[in-house]
């Protein structure tokens, strides 16, 4: 078991090691290049003569690792080259930065060389190894004349043979290739060495081996025959001829994100002995690691074949040879051609991502009939393989409905403005290239591709103190199509710096003192289409929090911690009243005005004494904000940043309320039903005390019980020391109700000691009318007496009547008496 485990572990390690070696052996398809400056370069070329000298003397100079900078557009008309940059013996292994410039009308002449001296690799660069070539355009006509041609010829407008890690990026070829071989009609040439056995010819590179071409063009004007790549294949070509819009032959290399629009005019004579391979991107391709991905091809291929030999002609490639690229390594290709994608794909099973389309690269109609030009290249069905994409921000650009490379644009425009603030003066002053204030405080900066752009500004001296206090630099936005935040600002001490936002890593910021002023510079390193448009330096108002509340103090001016929160309140007068013990404004900004007010419940014992700013004095004590002793005005007007509110932090303002109460002591007898005082919420029904605020005209109402009287004058006599202290208002028509107005402001006299005793004495008054009652009672009693008298008289009379008959009683009467 342990033995098997060890074998498994060793197998995994071996596998990972092999994978690592394999990965590191791949060409770098995601290569990037740094900007080259004049100071960085070993060789700076800015004239045709300098370019001719550099090329013709290359083979005898030690320039294999040079850093070459092209510093101007160069027209080589009238100059003849008899060498190339890099040879088989001394390949170019350095860096060539075209710097967005163009070399046009190259002429190579090798017709006067000895038989053994004819170079096998012809182009601006003969042979490159681990070289980097970028931001270069070749235009016009590239003419090549040879005699005593070698057995193998690699020829390309840019490079004859690009080998061993060469990276070609952002290169545009707009050039025809005229090849003339004088050995065809030269009878003095040895018959065995009369012609080339194999030719690899490409619009960019003759043969691409272990290298990369990315983000590049080969484009010809296919409407003019003279602008074609013309080759006559006769007996001098004894074996094979491979032609490709990008490369004649591709081996273990990558071609990604290229546009190829070649025009081939190939004439094959009857005595040609080889096989012909023609394709819009490559003639032949081999090896598993080779890739042709994310490409657009629109070739015009004209082949006139008078021989009986085979011609493999395809819109994308001529022939896929063994060993073939890994499946899907040739994919996501759009081509416009009547030809099939490949002249022969027997060895390779292509997939549906290689698509024939009817619309052309250079001509797109409206959206109803064709894709928009940009959409044509960024369609999700084919864009983004291997995490890469058609980059229209930094690499490609759409002009009208044409696609091209940004590296060769004439100029990029950067405009700069500042956001407005609520001030009469600009806080930020933009500076022009001379260091002067920019006209109308706006800038327009024009630059070439990949140039460094500097945006200089300073703060207005008159309002500079507002920066960092009431205003801040917030962010830098780019308004181009859609608004994007480029970077945000952060303050460190009195200095500002940029917090870079993703995808804008080229932008940085620096500062320097000039004449006692800090000059800030925003630096855009390497301008591209992604960095053009309107830049806006945005200023935002710093927001502060203002807390407005009320605080209660006792008679000794000590703060009272516990108090009834509902007795007093503050509110925003301009925003509507509210009854709360505090009011908070969360977004106070400079130079804006606010009005707050305070009030107290009408029954409150607390009296407003003014507004105070907490800690507003230099010694940290609270600052009184009222300039008058008239505390009746409870409004507070705040203009933030001005006067007492020239603050740089959050603040607290409070309305001061003081306990200005006295005790009213009530003493009354049973004749008082209730006493109502306007400063007390509940009626007084029991003897005791209440606290009231010392204020004028407190209404006191006394309600008596029935049959009780109250001597108001005697009550007022208690206060004869203070005339007018208390007066009766009731006119006396209702003896059970009395109303008084108490002028309590007189209780401020210290002799009162904040005490006022109020005694209410009542008298019972029986006002019942007994007359009727006595009449009724008398009537009843008289009646009863009268009735009694009548009965007595009747009895007496009857008795006297019986005795008058002599007292004789009949016999029947006696009888009745017994019964």
PDB file of C-alpha atoms in Angstrom, residues 173-374:
ATOM      1  CA  UNK A 173       0.724  46.713 -42.516  1.00  0.00           C
ATOM      2  CA  UNK A 174      -0.808  48.750 -45.336  1.00  0.00           C
ATOM      3  CA  UNK A 175       1.724  47.831 -47.966  1.00  0.00           C
ATOM      4  CA  UNK A 176       1.960  45.877 -51.189  1.00  0.00           C
ATOM      5  CA  UNK A 177       4.766  43.380 -51.682  1.00  0.00           C
ATOM      6  CA  UNK A 178       6.484  43.378 -55.081  1.00  0.00           C
ATOM      7  CA  UNK A 179       8.892  40.479 -55.411  1.00  0.00           C
ATOM      8  CA  UNK A 180      11.227  40.236 -58.413  1.00  0.00           C
ATOM      9  CA  UNK A 181      13.626  37.304 -58.853  1.00  0.00           C
ATOM     10  CA  UNK A 182      16.163  38.133 -61.570  1.00  0.00           C
ATOM     11  CA  UNK A 183      17.586  34.625 -61.516  1.00  0.00           C
ATOM     12  CA  UNK A 184      14.650  33.450 -63.672  1.00  0.00           C
ATOM     13  CA  UNK A 185      16.188  34.863 -66.830  1.00  0.00           C
ATOM     14  CA  UNK A 186      19.850  34.835 -65.803  1.00  0.00           C
ATOM     15  CA  UNK A 187      21.504  32.106 -67.863  1.00  0.00           C
ATOM     16  CA  UNK A 188      24.782  32.405 -65.983  1.00  0.00           C
ATOM     17  CA  UNK A 189      23.220  31.005 -62.849  1.00  0.00           C
ATOM     18  CA  UNK A 190      24.161  27.425 -62.027  1.00  0.00           C
ATOM     19  CA  UNK A 191      21.156  25.296 -62.994  1.00  0.00           C
ATOM     20  CA  UNK A 192      21.330  23.392 -59.711  1.00  0.00           C
ATOM     21  CA  UNK A 193      21.049  26.643 -57.791  1.00  0.00           C
ATOM     22  CA  UNK A 194      18.770  28.471 -60.179  1.00  0.00           C
ATOM     23  CA  UNK A 195      15.657  28.688 -58.028  1.00  0.00           C
ATOM     24  CA  UNK A 196      14.172  28.509 -54.595  1.00  0.00           C
ATOM     25  CA  UNK A 197      13.060  25.140 -53.379  1.00  0.00           C
ATOM     26  CA  UNK A 198      10.558  26.667 -50.891  1.00  0.00           C
ATOM     27  CA  UNK A 199       9.119  30.152 -50.400  1.00  0.00           C
ATOM     28  CA  UNK A 200       7.212  31.284 -47.288  1.00  0.00           C
ATOM     29  CA  UNK A 201       5.657  34.688 -47.923  1.00  0.00           C
ATOM     30  CA  UNK A 202       3.300  36.650 -45.682  1.00  0.00           C
ATOM     31  CA  UNK A 203       1.818  40.104 -45.487  1.00  0.00           C
ATOM     32  CA  UNK A 204       3.463  40.487 -42.097  1.00  0.00           C
ATOM     33  CA  UNK A 205       5.834  37.548 -41.580  1.00  0.00           C
ATOM     34  CA  UNK A 206       7.263  34.955 -43.901  1.00  0.00           C
ATOM     35  CA  UNK A 207       7.519  32.245 -41.242  1.00  0.00           C
ATOM     36  CA  UNK A 208       6.256  32.448 -37.631  1.00  0.00           C
ATOM     37  CA  UNK A 209       7.959  29.956 -35.302  1.00  0.00           C
ATOM     38  CA  UNK A 210       7.412  29.813 -31.518  1.00  0.00           C
ATOM     39  CA  UNK A 211       6.220  33.417 -31.545  1.00  0.00           C
ATOM     40  CA  UNK A 212       3.115  35.624 -31.269  1.00  0.00           C
ATOM     41  CA  UNK A 213       1.262  38.134 -33.413  1.00  0.00           C
ATOM     42  CA  UNK A 214      -1.500  39.994 -31.630  1.00  0.00           C
ATOM     43  CA  UNK A 215      -3.716  43.064 -32.117  1.00  0.00           C
ATOM     44  CA  UNK A 216      -2.466  43.726 -35.633  1.00  0.00           C
ATOM     45  CA  UNK A 217      -3.557  44.350 -39.247  1.00  0.00           C
ATOM     46  CA  UNK A 218      -2.632  43.378 -42.716  1.00  0.00           C
ATOM     47  CA  UNK A 219      -4.741  45.425 -45.077  1.00  0.00           C
ATOM     48  CA  UNK A 220      -4.557  46.230 -48.769  1.00  0.00           C
ATOM     49  CA  UNK A 221      -6.701  48.280 -51.071  1.00  0.00           C
ATOM     50  CA  UNK A 222      -8.165  45.359 -52.986  1.00  0.00           C
ATOM     51  CA  UNK A 223      -9.807  47.609 -55.552  1.00  0.00           C
ATOM     52  CA  UNK A 224      -6.499  48.290 -57.290  1.00  0.00           C
ATOM     53  CA  UNK A 225      -4.588  45.429 -58.890  1.00  0.00           C
ATOM     54  CA  UNK A 226      -1.244  47.150 -58.391  1.00  0.00           C
ATOM     55  CA  UNK A 227      -1.706  46.969 -54.641  1.00  0.00           C
ATOM     56  CA  UNK A 228      -1.804  43.180 -54.650  1.00  0.00           C
ATOM     57  CA  UNK A 229       0.809  40.702 -53.453  1.00  0.00           C
ATOM     58  CA  UNK A 230       1.933  39.436 -56.830  1.00  0.00           C
ATOM     59  CA  UNK A 231       3.956  36.253 -57.272  1.00  0.00           C
ATOM     60  CA  UNK A 232       4.839  34.391 -60.454  1.00  0.00           C
ATOM     61  CA  UNK A 233       5.570  30.757 -59.697  1.00  0.00           C
ATOM     62  CA  UNK A 234       7.734  29.165 -62.368  1.00  0.00           C
ATOM     63  CA  UNK A 235      10.518  26.636 -62.524  1.00  0.00           C
ATOM     64  CA  UNK A 236      12.558  28.599 -60.018  1.00  0.00           C
ATOM     65  CA  UNK A 237      10.225  27.331 -57.292  1.00  0.00           C
ATOM     66  CA  UNK A 238      11.153  23.704 -57.222  1.00  0.00           C
ATOM     67  CA  UNK A 239       9.122  22.537 -54.240  1.00  0.00           C
ATOM     68  CA  UNK A 240       6.442  24.467 -52.292  1.00  0.00           C
ATOM     69  CA  UNK A 241       5.042  27.983 -52.105  1.00  0.00           C
ATOM     70  CA  UNK A 242       3.174  29.109 -48.949  1.00  0.00           C
ATOM     71  CA  UNK A 243       1.322  32.426 -48.882  1.00  0.00           C
ATOM     72  CA  UNK A 244      -0.654  33.928 -45.992  1.00  0.00           C
ATOM     73  CA  UNK A 245      -2.153  37.317 -45.270  1.00  0.00           C
ATOM     74  CA  UNK A 246      -0.408  37.248 -41.870  1.00  0.00           C
ATOM     75  CA  UNK A 247       2.231  34.514 -42.235  1.00  0.00           C
ATOM     76  CA  UNK A 248       3.218  32.089 -44.968  1.00  0.00           C
ATOM     77  CA  UNK A 249       3.864  29.305 -42.467  1.00  0.00           C
ATOM     78  CA  UNK A 250       2.933  29.078 -38.785  1.00  0.00           C
ATOM     79  CA  UNK A 251       4.642  26.609 -36.461  1.00  0.00           C
ATOM     80  CA  UNK A 252       3.944  26.386 -32.713  1.00  0.00           C
ATOM     81  CA  UNK A 253       2.840  30.051 -32.647  1.00  0.00           C
ATOM     82  CA  UNK A 254      -0.186  32.209 -31.921  1.00  0.00           C
ATOM     83  CA  UNK A 255      -2.113  34.680 -34.041  1.00  0.00           C
ATOM     84  CA  UNK A 256      -4.831  36.443 -32.042  1.00  0.00           C
ATOM     85  CA  UNK A 257      -7.047  39.484 -32.567  1.00  0.00           C
ATOM     86  CA  UNK A 258      -5.896  40.306 -36.066  1.00  0.00           C
ATOM     87  CA  UNK A 259      -7.666  41.673 -39.101  1.00  0.00           C
ATOM     88  CA  UNK A 260      -6.393  40.318 -42.374  1.00  0.00           C
ATOM     89  CA  UNK A 261      -7.497  41.723 -45.717  1.00  0.00           C
ATOM     90  CA  UNK A 262      -4.955  40.462 -48.280  1.00  0.00           C
ATOM     91  CA  UNK A 263      -5.135  40.616 -52.058  1.00  0.00           C
ATOM     92  CA  UNK A 264      -3.180  37.764 -53.610  1.00  0.00           C
ATOM     93  CA  UNK A 265      -2.475  37.616 -57.342  1.00  0.00           C
ATOM     94  CA  UNK A 266      -0.618  34.373 -57.966  1.00  0.00           C
ATOM     95  CA  UNK A 267       0.273  33.099 -61.410  1.00  0.00           C
ATOM     96  CA  UNK A 268       1.506  29.508 -61.681  1.00  0.00           C
ATOM     97  CA  UNK A 269       3.303  28.536 -64.846  1.00  0.00           C
ATOM     98  CA  UNK A 270       3.109  25.084 -66.364  1.00  0.00           C
ATOM     99  CA  UNK A 271       6.681  24.219 -65.364  1.00  0.00           C
ATOM    100  CA  UNK A 272       6.138  24.914 -61.672  1.00  0.00           C
ATOM    101  CA  UNK A 273       7.140  21.799 -59.740  1.00  0.00           C
ATOM    102  CA  UNK A 274       5.724  22.397 -56.264  1.00  0.00           C
ATOM    103  CA  UNK A 275       2.482  22.658 -54.285  1.00  0.00           C
ATOM    104  CA  UNK A 276       0.841  25.993 -53.542  1.00  0.00           C
ATOM    105  CA  UNK A 277      -0.828  26.917 -50.241  1.00  0.00           C
ATOM    106  CA  UNK A 278      -2.748  30.197 -49.950  1.00  0.00           C
ATOM    107  CA  UNK A 279      -4.857  31.535 -47.065  1.00  0.00           C
ATOM    108  CA  UNK A 280      -6.201  34.780 -45.688  1.00  0.00           C
ATOM    109  CA  UNK A 281      -4.184  34.274 -42.478  1.00  0.00           C
ATOM    110  CA  UNK A 282      -1.734  31.438 -43.151  1.00  0.00           C
ATOM    111  CA  UNK A 283      -0.523  29.237 -45.951  1.00  0.00           C
ATOM    112  CA  UNK A 284       0.172  26.290 -43.645  1.00  0.00           C
ATOM    113  CA  UNK A 285      -0.072  25.719 -39.908  1.00  0.00           C
ATOM    114  CA  UNK A 286       1.237  22.904 -37.698  1.00  0.00           C
ATOM    115  CA  UNK A 287       1.992  21.837 -34.127  1.00  0.00           C
ATOM    116  CA  UNK A 288      -0.504  21.381 -31.305  1.00  0.00           C
ATOM    117  CA  UNK A 289       0.279  24.690 -29.593  1.00  0.00           C
ATOM    118  CA  UNK A 290      -0.403  26.795 -32.645  1.00  0.00           C
ATOM    119  CA  UNK A 291      -3.392  29.093 -32.294  1.00  0.00           C
ATOM    120  CA  UNK A 292      -5.440  31.238 -34.619  1.00  0.00           C
ATOM    121  CA  UNK A 293      -8.183  32.713 -32.449  1.00  0.00           C
ATOM    122  CA  UNK A 294     -10.456  35.776 -32.565  1.00  0.00           C
ATOM    123  CA  UNK A 295      -9.646  36.914 -36.088  1.00  0.00           C
ATOM    124  CA  UNK A 296     -11.517  38.617 -38.905  1.00  0.00           C
ATOM    125  CA  UNK A 297     -10.570  37.713 -42.465  1.00  0.00           C
ATOM    126  CA  UNK A 298     -11.679  39.219 -45.745  1.00  0.00           C
ATOM    127  CA  UNK A 299      -9.334  37.935 -48.414  1.00  0.00           C
ATOM    128  CA  UNK A 300      -9.268  38.301 -52.179  1.00  0.00           C
ATOM    129  CA  UNK A 301      -7.354  35.408 -53.673  1.00  0.00           C
ATOM    130  CA  UNK A 302      -6.728  35.157 -57.389  1.00  0.00           C
ATOM    131  CA  UNK A 303      -4.830  32.060 -58.570  1.00  0.00           C
ATOM    132  CA  UNK A 304      -4.096  31.309 -62.200  1.00  0.00           C
ATOM    133  CA  UNK A 305      -2.805  27.703 -62.383  1.00  0.00           C
ATOM    134  CA  UNK A 306      -1.352  26.502 -65.663  1.00  0.00           C
ATOM    135  CA  UNK A 307       0.352  23.521 -64.016  1.00  0.00           C
ATOM    136  CA  UNK A 308      -1.070  20.212 -62.994  1.00  0.00           C
ATOM    137  CA  UNK A 309       0.043  20.672 -59.388  1.00  0.00           C
ATOM    138  CA  UNK A 310      -2.311  21.072 -56.446  1.00  0.00           C
ATOM    139  CA  UNK A 311      -3.347  24.446 -55.062  1.00  0.00           C
ATOM    140  CA  UNK A 312      -4.801  24.575 -51.517  1.00  0.00           C
ATOM    141  CA  UNK A 313      -6.652  27.856 -51.182  1.00  0.00           C
ATOM    142  CA  UNK A 314      -8.861  28.874 -48.226  1.00  0.00           C
ATOM    143  CA  UNK A 315     -10.315  32.025 -46.714  1.00  0.00           C
ATOM    144  CA  UNK A 316      -8.561  31.371 -43.408  1.00  0.00           C
ATOM    145  CA  UNK A 317      -5.733  29.002 -44.343  1.00  0.00           C
ATOM    146  CA  UNK A 318      -4.435  26.849 -47.100  1.00  0.00           C
ATOM    147  CA  UNK A 319      -3.504  23.648 -45.311  1.00  0.00           C
ATOM    148  CA  UNK A 320      -3.384  22.257 -41.767  1.00  0.00           C
ATOM    149  CA  UNK A 321      -0.420  19.927 -41.614  1.00  0.00           C
ATOM    150  CA  UNK A 322       0.566  17.201 -39.212  1.00  0.00           C
ATOM    151  CA  UNK A 323       0.960  17.433 -36.279  1.00  0.00           C
ATOM    152  CA  UNK A 324      -2.200  19.547 -36.193  1.00  0.00           C
ATOM    153  CA  UNK A 325      -3.111  22.226 -33.629  1.00  0.00           C
ATOM    154  CA  UNK A 326      -5.146  21.097 -30.646  1.00  0.00           C
ATOM    155  CA  UNK A 327      -8.889  21.171 -31.259  1.00  0.00           C
ATOM    156  CA  UNK A 328     -10.431  24.625 -30.736  1.00  0.00           C
ATOM    157  CA  UNK A 329      -7.025  26.267 -31.161  1.00  0.00           C
ATOM    158  CA  UNK A 330      -8.312  27.442 -34.528  1.00  0.00           C
ATOM    159  CA  UNK A 331     -11.607  29.026 -33.588  1.00  0.00           C
ATOM    160  CA  UNK A 332     -13.725  32.172 -33.274  1.00  0.00           C
ATOM    161  CA  UNK A 333     -12.940  33.389 -36.769  1.00  0.00           C
ATOM    162  CA  UNK A 334     -15.287  35.346 -39.013  1.00  0.00           C
ATOM    163  CA  UNK A 335     -14.496  35.365 -42.730  1.00  0.00           C
ATOM    164  CA  UNK A 336     -16.087  36.950 -45.749  1.00  0.00           C
ATOM    165  CA  UNK A 337     -15.197  34.994 -48.851  1.00  0.00           C
ATOM    166  CA  UNK A 338     -16.669  32.656 -51.439  1.00  0.00           C
ATOM    167  CA  UNK A 339     -13.916  30.210 -50.498  1.00  0.00           C
ATOM    168  CA  UNK A 340     -14.169  27.608 -47.767  1.00  0.00           C
ATOM    169  CA  UNK A 341     -12.375  28.336 -44.523  1.00  0.00           C
ATOM    170  CA  UNK A 342      -9.503  25.970 -45.410  1.00  0.00           C
ATOM    171  CA  UNK A 343      -8.119  24.681 -48.650  1.00  0.00           C
ATOM    172  CA  UNK A 344      -7.774  21.315 -46.926  1.00  0.00           C
ATOM    173  CA  UNK A 345      -8.728  20.450 -43.369  1.00  0.00           C
ATOM    174  CA  UNK A 346      -8.528  16.672 -43.589  1.00  0.00           C
ATOM    175  CA  UNK A 347      -6.175  16.557 -40.639  1.00  0.00           C
ATOM    176  CA  UNK A 348      -8.246  18.914 -38.455  1.00  0.00           C
ATOM    177  CA  UNK A 349     -11.870  18.838 -37.371  1.00  0.00           C
ATOM    178  CA  UNK A 350     -12.982  22.459 -37.423  1.00  0.00           C
ATOM    179  CA  UNK A 351     -15.907  23.721 -35.364  1.00  0.00           C
ATOM    180  CA  UNK A 352     -18.854  26.058 -35.774  1.00  0.00           C
ATOM    181  CA  UNK A 353     -16.948  29.002 -34.334  1.00  0.00           C
ATOM    182  CA  UNK A 354     -15.322  29.478 -37.733  1.00  0.00           C
ATOM    183  CA  UNK A 355     -18.134  31.334 -39.418  1.00  0.00           C
ATOM    184  CA  UNK A 356     -18.738  32.596 -42.915  1.00  0.00           C
ATOM    185  CA  UNK A 357     -20.491  35.985 -42.947  1.00  0.00           C
ATOM    186  CA  UNK A 358     -21.935  38.101 -45.698  1.00  0.00           C
ATOM    187  CA  UNK A 359     -21.169  41.523 -44.283  1.00  0.00           C
ATOM    188  CA  UNK A 360     -17.772  43.025 -44.881  1.00  0.00           C
ATOM    189  CA  UNK A 361     -15.278  44.475 -42.448  1.00  0.00           C
ATOM    190  CA  UNK A 362     -15.122  47.929 -43.946  1.00  0.00           C
ATOM    191  CA  UNK A 363     -18.751  48.412 -44.888  1.00  0.00           C
ATOM    192  CA  UNK A 364     -21.656  48.134 -42.481  1.00  0.00           C
ATOM    193  CA  UNK A 365     -25.130  49.454 -43.089  1.00  0.00           C
ATOM    194  CA  UNK A 366     -27.711  50.386 -40.502  1.00  0.00           C
ATOM    195  CA  UNK A 367     -28.558  48.147 -37.584  1.00  0.00           C
ATOM    196  CA  UNK A 368     -31.562  46.646 -39.412  1.00  0.00           C
ATOM    197  CA  UNK A 369     -29.327  44.979 -41.976  1.00  0.00           C
ATOM    198  CA  UNK A 370     -25.917  44.614 -40.384  1.00  0.00           C
ATOM    199  CA  UNK A 371     -24.177  44.644 -37.074  1.00  0.00           C
ATOM    200  CA  UNK A 372     -22.701  47.849 -35.826  1.00  0.00           C
ATOM    201  CA  UNK A 373     -19.007  47.923 -36.625  1.00  0.00           C
ATOM    202  CA  UNK A 374     -17.998  47.630 -33.000  1.00  0.00           C
TER     203      UNK A 374
END
